[in-house]
Short mmCIF file of C-alpha atoms in Angstrom, two decimals:
data_model
loop_
_atom_site.label_atom_id
_atom_site.label_comp_id
_atom_site.label_asym_id
_atom_site.label_seq_id
_atom_site.Cartn_x
_atom_site.Cartn_y
_atom_site.Cartn_z
CA MET A 1 -16.10 -5.96 96.88
CA GLU A 2 -14.09 -4.05 94.18
CA ALA A 3 -17.85 -2.76 92.27
CA ALA A 4 -19.29 -1.91 96.11
CA GLY A 5 -15.90 0.79 96.67
CA CYS A 6 -16.59 1.98 92.61
CA SER A 7 -20.34 2.90 93.12
CA SER A 8 -19.72 4.32 96.94
CA SER A 9 -16.89 7.03 95.72
CA ARG A 10 -18.63 8.00 92.22
CA PRO A 11 -20.57 11.18 93.06
CA PRO A 12 -24.49 11.10 92.47
CA ARG A 13 -25.02 12.55 89.03
CA ARG A 14 -27.35 15.35 88.29
CA ARG A 15 -30.26 14.83 86.38
CA ARG A 16 -30.77 17.87 83.63
CA PRO A 17 -33.47 18.84 84.03
CA GLU A 18 -35.29 19.54 80.77
CA MET A 19 -36.59 22.55 78.70
CA LEU A 20 -39.78 23.41 78.65
CA PRO A 21 -42.50 25.19 75.90
CA PRO A 22 -43.42 28.65 77.15
CA ALA A 23 -46.42 28.56 78.60
CA PRO A 24 -49.27 31.02 76.40
CA GLY A 25 -49.18 34.39 77.20
CA SER A 26 -46.73 34.21 79.00
CA ALA A 27 -42.98 36.20 77.31
CA GLY A 28 -41.16 32.74 76.03
CA PRO A 29 -37.25 32.61 76.31
CA SER A 30 -34.72 34.64 73.11
CA ARG A 31 -33.81 31.59 71.28
CA PRO A 32 -36.93 29.28 70.11
CA TYR A 33 -37.56 25.58 71.34
CA MET A 34 -36.31 22.59 70.92
CA PRO A 35 -37.19 19.54 72.82
CA SER A 36 -34.60 17.75 73.75
CA LEU A 37 -32.57 14.61 71.53
CA CYS A 38 -33.15 12.53 74.51
CA THR A 39 -35.83 12.32 76.98
CA ASN A 40 -36.26 9.81 79.93
CA SER A 41 -40.64 10.26 79.84
CA LYS A 42 -42.63 7.98 79.78
CA ASN A 43 -45.20 9.82 77.20
CA PRO A 44 -45.69 7.38 74.30
CA SER A 45 -46.16 10.15 71.93
CA THR A 46 -42.78 11.46 72.54
CA LYS A 47 -40.52 11.19 69.69
CA CYS A 48 -36.76 10.26 70.32
CA TYR A 49 -34.98 12.13 67.21
CA GLY A 50 -31.63 10.42 67.87
CA ASP A 51 -28.74 11.96 67.13
CA ARG A 52 -30.53 13.50 63.78
CA PHE A 53 -32.26 16.47 62.96
CA ILE A 54 -35.49 16.61 61.09
CA PRO A 55 -37.64 18.98 60.25
CA ASP A 56 -41.28 19.08 60.78
CA ARG A 57 -43.82 19.46 58.38
CA SER A 58 -46.46 21.14 60.28
CA ALA A 59 -43.91 24.15 60.39
CA MET A 60 -43.42 24.66 56.41
CA ASP A 61 -45.65 27.37 54.86
CA MET A 62 -46.29 26.07 51.76
CA ASP A 63 -47.84 28.84 50.08
CA MET A 64 -44.97 30.66 50.67
CA ALA A 65 -42.49 28.41 49.73
CA TYR A 66 -44.97 27.55 45.99
CA TYR A 67 -45.22 32.07 45.90
CA LEU A 68 -41.19 31.93 45.76
CA LEU A 69 -40.64 29.45 43.56
CA THR A 70 -42.87 31.25 40.87
CA GLU A 71 -42.23 34.59 41.01
CA PRO A 72 -40.40 36.24 38.42
CA LYS A 73 -36.94 37.57 39.63
CA LYS A 74 -37.90 40.71 39.75
CA ASP A 75 -34.39 43.57 37.70
CA GLN A 76 -31.52 44.06 39.84
CA GLU A 77 -30.56 47.23 38.50
CA ASN A 78 -31.43 50.51 39.98
CA GLU A 79 -34.68 51.42 39.07
CA GLY A 80 -33.19 55.43 39.63
CA MET A 81 -30.18 54.63 37.46
CA VAL A 82 -32.72 53.38 34.62
CA PRO A 83 -33.18 56.71 32.24
CA PRO A 84 -36.56 57.19 31.48
CA ALA A 85 -36.93 56.80 27.59
CA LYS A 86 -35.35 53.40 28.77
CA GLN A 87 -38.24 52.87 31.23
CA ALA A 88 -40.62 54.10 28.52
CA TYR A 89 -38.85 50.93 26.05
CA ARG A 90 -39.39 48.04 28.98
CA ARG A 91 -43.25 49.08 29.51
CA LEU A 92 -44.02 48.99 25.59
CA LEU A 93 -42.03 45.60 25.21
CA ALA A 94 -44.22 44.57 28.04
CA GLU A 95 -47.56 45.81 26.46
CA LYS A 96 -47.20 44.23 22.87
CA PHE A 97 -45.48 40.57 23.80
CA LEU A 98 -47.24 40.27 27.04
CA GLY A 99 -50.56 41.79 27.14
CA GLY A 100 -51.21 42.72 30.10
CA ARG A 101 -50.13 39.59 31.82
CA THR A 102 -47.48 39.13 34.12
CA ARG A 103 -45.98 35.91 33.62
CA ILE A 104 -45.15 34.92 29.83
CA LEU A 105 -44.61 31.29 31.25
CA THR A 106 -47.37 29.17 33.45
CA PHE A 107 -47.91 25.53 34.65
CA ARG A 108 -51.82 25.71 34.91
CA ASN A 109 -53.03 27.14 31.72
CA LYS A 110 -52.80 26.71 28.45
CA PRO A 111 -50.60 29.75 25.79
CA PRO A 112 -52.91 32.31 24.57
CA GLU A 113 -52.81 32.55 20.98
CA PRO A 114 -51.08 34.41 18.88
CA GLN A 115 -51.97 38.22 18.72
CA GLY A 116 -50.61 41.53 16.88
CA MET A 117 -46.63 40.54 15.37
CA LEU A 118 -46.53 37.36 17.26
CA GLN A 119 -49.40 36.26 15.34
CA GLN A 120 -47.92 37.85 12.19
CA ILE A 121 -44.65 36.54 12.49
CA SER A 122 -46.17 32.61 12.99
CA ALA A 123 -48.34 33.12 10.10
CA GLU A 124 -45.55 33.73 7.78
CA THR A 125 -43.01 31.04 9.00
CA GLN A 126 -45.95 28.51 8.50
CA THR A 127 -46.00 29.97 4.89
CA SER A 128 -42.58 29.25 4.23
CA SER A 129 -42.37 26.35 5.47
CA GLN A 130 -45.09 25.18 3.15
CA ILE A 131 -43.06 27.21 0.25
CA ASN A 132 -39.58 25.12 1.27
CA PRO A 133 -40.40 22.18 1.89
CA ALA A 134 -37.65 19.64 4.46
CA LYS A 135 -35.03 18.09 1.28
CA GLN A 136 -35.75 14.33 0.00
CA HIS A 137 -33.48 12.29 -0.26
CA ARG A 138 -31.79 11.58 -3.76
CA LYS A 139 -32.41 8.48 -5.56
CA ILE A 140 -29.07 6.56 -6.36
CA PRO A 141 -28.73 5.04 -9.39
CA LYS A 142 -27.95 1.61 -9.24
CA PHE A 143 -27.38 1.38 -13.20
CA ALA A 144 -24.95 2.97 -16.38
CA GLU A 145 -27.03 5.67 -17.71
CA ARG A 146 -24.86 4.91 -20.82
CA THR A 147 -22.31 2.45 -22.11
CA LEU A 148 -19.96 2.91 -24.89
CA ASP A 149 -18.11 0.39 -26.57
CA ALA A 150 -14.32 0.59 -25.68
CA PRO A 151 -12.31 -2.33 -27.68
CA GLY A 152 -8.58 -2.39 -26.89
CA VAL A 153 -8.25 -0.85 -23.50
CA VAL A 154 -5.18 -1.71 -21.39
CA ASP A 155 -5.57 -3.83 -18.41
CA ASP A 156 -3.06 -1.90 -16.47
CA TYR A 157 -3.65 -0.64 -13.12
CA TYR A 158 -1.21 2.28 -13.25
CA LEU A 159 -2.23 3.85 -16.11
CA ASN A 160 -4.15 6.89 -16.75
CA VAL A 161 -6.06 7.20 -19.71
CA LEU A 162 -9.79 8.77 -19.02
CA ASP A 163 -9.93 12.30 -18.39
CA TRP A 164 -12.80 14.80 -18.83
CA GLY A 165 -11.67 18.07 -19.39
CA SER A 166 -14.65 21.02 -18.31
CA LYS A 167 -15.85 21.93 -21.96
CA ASN A 168 -17.90 18.45 -21.71
CA VAL A 169 -15.73 16.23 -23.62
CA VAL A 170 -14.22 13.00 -22.49
CA SER A 171 -10.90 11.97 -23.98
CA ILE A 172 -9.92 7.92 -23.41
CA ALA A 173 -7.08 6.31 -24.90
CA LEU A 174 -7.53 2.90 -26.04
CA GLU A 175 -3.82 1.45 -27.17
CA ASN A 176 -2.08 3.84 -29.62
CA THR A 177 -5.80 5.93 -30.76
CA LEU A 178 -6.63 9.00 -28.07
CA TYR A 179 -10.92 9.64 -28.89
CA LEU A 180 -12.84 12.18 -28.32
CA TRP A 181 -16.28 12.00 -26.72
CA ASN A 182 -18.66 15.11 -26.81
CA SER A 183 -20.85 14.73 -24.37
CA SER A 184 -23.29 17.51 -25.44
CA ASP A 185 -24.04 15.95 -28.08
CA SER A 186 -23.01 12.55 -28.14
CA SER A 187 -20.67 12.73 -31.00
CA THR A 188 -17.49 11.23 -31.36
CA SER A 189 -14.22 11.40 -33.08
CA GLU A 190 -10.27 10.14 -32.95
CA LEU A 191 -7.88 13.26 -32.23
CA VAL A 192 -4.45 11.06 -32.61
CA THR A 193 -2.96 7.53 -33.58
CA VAL A 194 0.68 7.40 -32.65
CA ASP A 195 3.12 4.69 -34.21
CA ASP A 196 3.77 1.71 -32.40
CA ASP A 197 7.57 3.12 -31.32
CA ASN A 198 6.06 5.45 -29.23
CA GLY A 199 2.75 3.59 -27.85
CA PRO A 200 0.66 2.29 -26.63
CA ILE A 201 -0.96 5.94 -24.91
CA THR A 202 -0.13 5.64 -21.03
CA SER A 203 -1.81 8.66 -19.70
CA VAL A 204 -4.01 12.03 -20.80
CA SER A 205 -5.19 14.79 -19.59
CA TRP A 206 -7.61 18.28 -20.48
CA SER A 207 -5.66 21.44 -19.64
CA CYS A 208 -7.97 23.76 -16.82
CA GLU A 209 -9.51 26.08 -19.78
CA GLY A 210 -10.75 22.43 -21.85
CA GLN A 211 -9.11 23.21 -24.58
CA HIS A 212 -5.33 21.50 -25.10
CA ILE A 213 -4.81 18.09 -23.94
CA ALA A 214 -1.13 16.21 -22.79
CA ILE A 215 -0.69 12.57 -23.57
CA GLY A 216 1.77 10.44 -21.89
CA LEU A 217 3.38 7.91 -24.25
CA ASN A 218 5.11 4.79 -23.57
CA SER A 219 8.05 5.89 -25.00
CA SER A 220 8.77 8.42 -22.41
CA ASP A 221 7.57 11.34 -25.16
CA ILE A 222 4.88 14.25 -24.11
CA GLN A 223 2.55 15.70 -26.41
CA LEU A 224 0.40 18.57 -26.01
CA TRP A 225 -2.49 19.08 -28.66
CA ASP A 226 -5.11 21.50 -29.38
CA ALA A 227 -8.37 19.63 -29.24
CA SER A 228 -10.45 22.47 -31.08
CA SER A 229 -8.46 22.40 -34.15
CA SER A 230 -6.98 18.85 -33.96
CA ARG A 231 -3.32 20.23 -33.86
CA LYS A 232 -0.23 18.81 -32.16
CA LEU A 233 1.18 21.84 -30.56
CA ARG A 234 4.66 20.59 -29.35
CA THR A 235 6.59 17.35 -27.71
CA LEU A 236 8.45 17.42 -24.97
CA GLN A 237 11.47 15.26 -25.12
CA GLY A 238 13.78 14.10 -22.46
CA VAL A 239 12.07 15.53 -19.42
CA HIS A 240 12.09 11.01 -18.24
CA GLU A 241 13.68 7.80 -18.94
CA SER A 242 11.23 6.03 -18.96
CA ARG A 243 6.86 5.60 -19.68
CA VAL A 244 5.06 8.38 -18.58
CA GLY A 245 1.85 7.37 -16.28
CA SER A 246 0.92 10.50 -14.58
CA LEU A 247 -0.04 13.95 -15.80
CA ALA A 248 -1.30 16.92 -14.04
CA TRP A 249 -1.89 20.07 -14.77
CA ASN A 250 -1.55 23.43 -12.25
CA SER A 251 -2.23 26.64 -14.41
CA ASN A 252 0.62 26.62 -17.51
CA ILE A 253 2.19 24.45 -15.32
CA LEU A 254 2.42 20.63 -16.52
CA THR A 255 3.68 18.23 -13.57
CA THR A 256 4.37 14.34 -15.27
CA GLY A 257 5.15 11.40 -12.85
CA GLY A 258 7.53 8.48 -14.85
CA MET A 259 8.03 5.20 -14.58
CA ASP A 260 12.10 6.66 -13.21
CA GLY A 261 9.78 7.73 -10.45
CA LYS A 262 10.88 11.60 -11.48
CA ILE A 263 7.68 14.04 -10.43
CA VAL A 264 8.50 17.20 -13.10
CA ASN A 265 7.02 20.91 -13.20
CA ASN A 266 6.72 21.68 -17.24
CA ASP A 267 6.01 25.37 -18.68
CA VAL A 268 4.57 24.42 -21.81
CA ARG A 269 5.17 28.30 -22.42
CA MET A 270 8.96 28.20 -22.46
CA ARG A 271 11.18 26.39 -24.44
CA SER A 272 13.03 25.01 -21.87
CA HIS A 273 10.38 23.50 -20.28
CA ILE A 274 11.17 22.10 -17.60
CA VAL A 275 11.05 24.21 -14.44
CA GLN A 276 11.61 22.11 -10.83
CA THR A 277 12.09 18.29 -10.43
CA TYR A 278 10.88 16.60 -7.35
CA ARG A 279 12.44 13.11 -6.35
CA GLY A 280 11.31 10.73 -3.50
CA HIS A 281 9.99 7.97 -4.89
CA GLU A 282 11.77 5.15 -6.04
CA ALA A 283 9.37 3.34 -7.95
CA GLU A 284 6.48 4.09 -10.48
CA VAL A 285 4.85 7.42 -10.51
CA CYS A 286 1.62 6.41 -10.65
CA GLY A 287 -0.93 9.18 -9.26
CA LEU A 288 -0.51 12.60 -8.89
CA ARG A 289 -3.68 15.44 -8.35
CA TRP A 290 -3.09 19.20 -7.53
CA SER A 291 -4.64 20.79 -4.68
CA GLY A 292 -7.68 22.91 -5.24
CA SER A 293 -5.42 26.32 -3.90
CA CYS A 294 -3.28 24.71 -6.44
CA GLN A 295 -0.56 25.09 -3.72
CA GLN A 296 -0.08 21.53 -2.28
CA LEU A 297 0.12 18.19 -5.05
CA ALA A 298 -0.46 14.62 -3.84
CA SER A 299 2.32 12.13 -5.48
CA GLY A 300 1.37 8.06 -5.35
CA GLY A 301 3.34 5.57 -6.40
CA ASN A 302 4.44 1.45 -7.00
CA ASP A 303 7.20 2.33 -3.83
CA ASN A 304 3.51 2.46 -1.50
CA LEU A 305 4.21 6.11 -0.72
CA VAL A 306 2.22 8.88 -1.12
CA HIS A 307 4.00 12.44 -1.07
CA ILE A 308 2.93 16.01 -0.59
CA TRP A 309 4.99 19.09 -2.08
CA ASP A 310 4.26 22.26 -1.09
CA ALA A 311 3.97 24.57 -4.68
CA SER A 312 6.29 27.79 -2.49
CA MET A 313 8.83 25.62 -1.62
CA ALA A 314 9.58 24.74 -4.84
CA SER A 315 9.99 27.98 -6.66
CA SER A 316 11.46 28.58 -3.73
CA ASN A 317 14.97 27.03 -4.16
CA PRO A 318 15.16 26.41 -8.11
CA SER A 319 18.71 26.48 -8.00
CA LEU A 320 18.58 22.89 -6.14
CA GLY A 321 17.38 21.16 -8.78
CA HIS A 322 15.00 18.74 -6.88
CA THR A 323 12.36 19.61 -4.01
CA ARG A 324 12.28 18.02 -0.66
CA TRP A 325 8.21 16.86 0.29
CA LEU A 326 6.41 18.69 2.52
CA HIS A 327 5.41 15.34 4.25
CA ARG A 328 5.88 11.36 3.06
CA PHE A 329 2.93 9.09 4.25
CA ASN A 330 4.04 5.10 4.33
CA ASP A 331 1.22 3.60 5.73
CA HIS A 332 0.16 2.14 2.71
CA LEU A 333 0.75 -1.87 2.04
CA SER A 334 0.55 -1.61 -1.95
CA ALA A 335 1.34 1.27 -4.70
CA VAL A 336 -1.50 4.43 -4.84
CA LYS A 337 -2.38 5.55 -7.84
CA ALA A 338 -6.19 6.67 -6.42
CA LEU A 339 -5.81 10.42 -5.37
CA ALA A 340 -8.29 13.03 -4.63
CA TRP A 341 -8.45 16.26 -2.91
CA CYS A 342 -11.19 17.21 -0.69
CA PRO A 343 -13.81 19.52 -2.54
CA PHE A 344 -15.49 21.00 1.36
CA GLN A 345 -11.57 21.17 3.18
CA SER A 346 -9.15 21.85 1.28
CA ASN A 347 -6.23 19.93 3.85
CA LEU A 348 -8.30 16.50 3.63
CA LEU A 349 -6.28 14.38 1.00
CA ALA A 350 -8.11 10.76 0.10
CA SER A 351 -5.63 7.77 -0.92
CA GLY A 352 -6.12 4.33 -2.15
CA GLY A 353 -4.32 1.47 -1.97
CA GLY A 354 -3.78 -1.65 -4.31
CA GLY A 355 -4.90 -5.65 -4.12
CA ASN A 356 -2.24 -5.83 -1.00
CA ASP A 357 -3.84 -2.57 0.89
CA ARG A 358 -7.10 -2.44 0.04
CA CYS A 359 -7.58 0.48 2.32
CA ILE A 360 -9.40 4.38 1.83
CA LYS A 361 -6.90 6.61 4.08
CA PHE A 362 -8.02 9.92 4.70
CA TRP A 363 -4.73 12.33 5.63
CA ASN A 364 -4.61 16.26 6.83
CA THR A 365 -1.94 17.75 5.12
CA HIS A 366 -1.04 20.47 7.45
CA THR A 367 -0.14 18.13 10.28
CA GLY A 368 0.46 15.31 8.53
CA LEU A 369 -1.78 12.51 10.70
CA CYS A 370 -3.85 10.26 9.52
CA LEU A 371 -6.94 10.70 10.10
CA ASN A 372 -9.48 7.69 9.61
CA SER A 373 -8.35 4.26 7.64
CA VAL A 374 -10.95 1.98 5.55
CA ASP A 375 -10.36 -1.29 4.46
CA THR A 376 -13.08 -2.57 0.97
CA GLY A 377 -11.88 -5.59 0.85
CA ALA A 378 -10.11 -5.07 -2.59
CA GLN A 379 -7.78 -3.33 -4.98
CA VAL A 380 -8.53 0.37 -5.20
CA CYS A 381 -7.86 1.85 -8.40
CA ALA A 382 -9.79 5.51 -8.31
CA LEU A 383 -11.16 7.84 -6.27
CA ILE A 384 -13.43 11.16 -6.63
CA TRP A 385 -15.47 13.54 -4.12
CA ASN A 386 -18.91 14.58 -4.25
CA LYS A 387 -19.17 17.69 -4.49
CA ASN A 388 -22.83 19.14 -3.57
CA GLU A 389 -22.73 16.03 -0.41
CA LYS A 390 -19.76 14.95 1.42
CA GLU A 391 -19.57 11.78 -0.11
CA LEU A 392 -16.88 9.51 -1.86
CA LEU A 393 -16.95 7.01 -5.02
CA SER A 394 -14.42 4.18 -5.11
CA ALA A 395 -13.43 2.12 -7.95
CA CYS A 396 -12.62 -1.07 -6.99
CA GLY A 397 -10.54 -3.91 -8.44
CA PHE A 398 -11.58 -7.92 -8.37
CA ILE A 399 -14.68 -7.90 -6.73
CA GLN A 400 -18.89 -8.04 -8.12
CA LYS A 401 -19.88 -4.89 -7.57
CA PRO A 402 -16.56 -2.30 -7.75
CA LEU A 403 -18.01 1.11 -7.43
CA ILE A 404 -19.05 2.04 -3.97
CA LEU A 405 -20.10 5.32 -3.22
CA TRP A 406 -19.67 6.17 0.60
CA LYS A 407 -21.03 9.02 2.94
CA TYR A 408 -18.11 10.88 4.48
CA PRO A 409 -16.68 10.76 7.74
CA SER A 410 -18.89 7.68 8.91
CA MET A 411 -17.70 5.88 6.26
CA VAL A 412 -21.20 3.88 5.55
CA LYS A 413 -21.62 2.75 2.19
CA LEU A 414 -24.43 4.21 0.05
CA ALA A 415 -24.82 2.41 -3.00
CA GLU A 416 -23.22 -0.25 -4.72
CA LEU A 417 -22.69 0.61 -8.40
CA GLU A 418 -23.77 -2.60 -11.24
CA GLY A 419 -22.34 -3.05 -14.54
CA HIS A 420 -19.14 -3.33 -14.65
CA THR A 421 -18.16 -7.57 -15.50
CA SER A 422 -14.26 -6.63 -14.76
CA ARG A 423 -12.28 -4.01 -12.42
CA VAL A 424 -12.40 -0.12 -12.91
CA LEU A 425 -9.58 1.01 -14.49
CA CYS A 426 -9.88 4.86 -13.76
CA LEU A 427 -12.50 7.44 -13.06
CA ALA A 428 -13.64 10.76 -14.58
CA GLN A 429 -16.04 13.79 -13.01
CA SER A 430 -18.19 15.92 -15.36
CA PRO A 431 -17.68 19.12 -15.04
CA ASP A 432 -20.76 20.08 -13.26
CA GLY A 433 -20.17 17.55 -10.77
CA SER A 434 -22.81 15.52 -11.60
CA THR A 435 -22.13 12.54 -13.56
CA VAL A 436 -18.70 10.57 -13.73
CA ALA A 437 -17.91 8.08 -16.02
CA SER A 438 -15.65 5.00 -15.44
CA VAL A 439 -13.66 2.78 -18.10
CA ALA A 440 -12.99 -0.87 -16.80
CA ALA A 441 -10.76 -3.79 -18.10
CA ASP A 442 -13.96 -5.23 -19.36
CA GLU A 443 -13.97 -2.86 -22.58
CA THR A 444 -16.52 -0.35 -21.80
CA LEU A 445 -17.05 2.79 -20.74
CA ARG A 446 -20.45 3.58 -18.50
CA PHE A 447 -21.93 6.93 -17.67
CA TRP A 448 -23.05 6.94 -13.59
CA ASN A 449 -25.37 9.68 -12.61
CA VAL A 450 -24.73 8.68 -8.91
CA PHE A 451 -23.90 12.42 -7.59
CA GLY A 452 -27.02 13.95 -8.84
CA THR A 453 -27.79 16.79 -11.08
CA PRO A 454 -27.09 20.19 -8.46
CA GLU A 455 -30.46 22.11 -8.30
CA ALA A 456 -28.93 25.30 -9.34
CA LEU A 457 -28.38 23.41 -12.69
CA LYS A 458 -31.08 21.52 -13.48
CA PRO A 459 -32.77 23.73 -15.33
CA ALA A 460 -30.01 24.11 -17.91
CA ALA A 461 -29.21 20.38 -17.48
CA LYS A 462 -32.82 19.16 -18.91
CA THR A 463 -32.26 21.90 -21.95
CA VAL A 464 -28.62 21.26 -22.66
CA HIS A 465 -28.37 17.27 -22.21
CA THR A 466 -31.53 15.88 -23.58
CA GLY A 467 -30.77 12.46 -24.44
CA MET A 468 -27.65 12.46 -23.55
CA PHE A 469 -27.83 9.16 -21.67
CA ASN A 470 -30.72 7.11 -23.98
CA SER A 471 -28.77 3.70 -25.89
CA PHE A 472 -25.94 1.82 -25.86
CA SER A 473 -23.47 3.33 -29.25
CA HIS A 474 -20.04 2.89 -29.81
CA ILE A 475 -16.71 4.87 -29.49
CA ARG A 476 -15.40 3.05 -32.89
#
């Protein structure tokens, strides 16, 4: 009853008429024909689109679409505003480079052979590639090219007893005696032997011009010698209270570090030579390095600290008697002796920690941030950068192959050098940057051509250093 009453009261539903397509030849409606979304036609060929509009491919003009896709973009600039000279220049370019073609790129045919100016450029490029082939990877020797006997070298991690001067002379301290080895003619000479009250020699460092050498002693004295005349110039006394284990030159300034934790700048031209004192370390200063610009000094100590000192700050307040550091790095867990400034990035410093740390860390000395830390698995005794490639050589202690060449910045091992049977104490680099000298507790001094001779110096090196690393010999 309830259902019947409702159906009788509902008004009849009007059927919406379908829109039919216009008859052929008749004027159709103003808007295009579109089929109804739903139809009640019983014709099985009639499509039901539901709630989507699906375009009909038959309505597409494929040739027109391809033309629009491949047609070059027309110049948007008003041709009427282009000067005649510019129009003539464009036509000349089109004739020279395109050769009458309307398009540069095509999907159907191979590119034509170069003609005219393009042919000449292609020939010159091919010729230059044949003259200058790709740079070959150099072969890294894993064995020393020369070995010298160095008996009596003091096996002390904190000392710096080896240096290579700018005049190609190597200095090495063996107990109380300092020896000089000239790598140009392989000659050996004895510069000085100190008495037992002052010895042993604890540090050596060549001046920048390679003629004068500074010698730090266990008695806290510092001696300055002229190597060419084998003459002592002066003795600096009262600088430190105990042994002087590290030295570094900055023009006429000799910077010294002692077991008393002090770092002192000495102007060797002055009678009162102490001009500045740096105080920051609480234990022996065992590493000192001036940057390439001579504006920043890096120091490492037995208190596990690395300090960066600014030269301009040191000279601005001489009345204070000491200078505060620019940065203090305390990330190492052991003594820091190995310090090396990067030759291709002035604000990059590499430092190496002792046996309880075993890490090489890289510092940005402008921002004071640690950029990377690599665990070497051994005590880091010395570090040297390659001057010609982004590589770093480390000397480690208490491992079978103590010399490791690293690729920077990935720190992938490129080579492990074999020969030393005990820990390496010090490293020194030749003036041309190709060769590294290492002295170890096995009482040998070895020379490694690990960095390779620079291309510009190869002809001169063959002439000057012929027979340099041909045989074994002895310092004494």
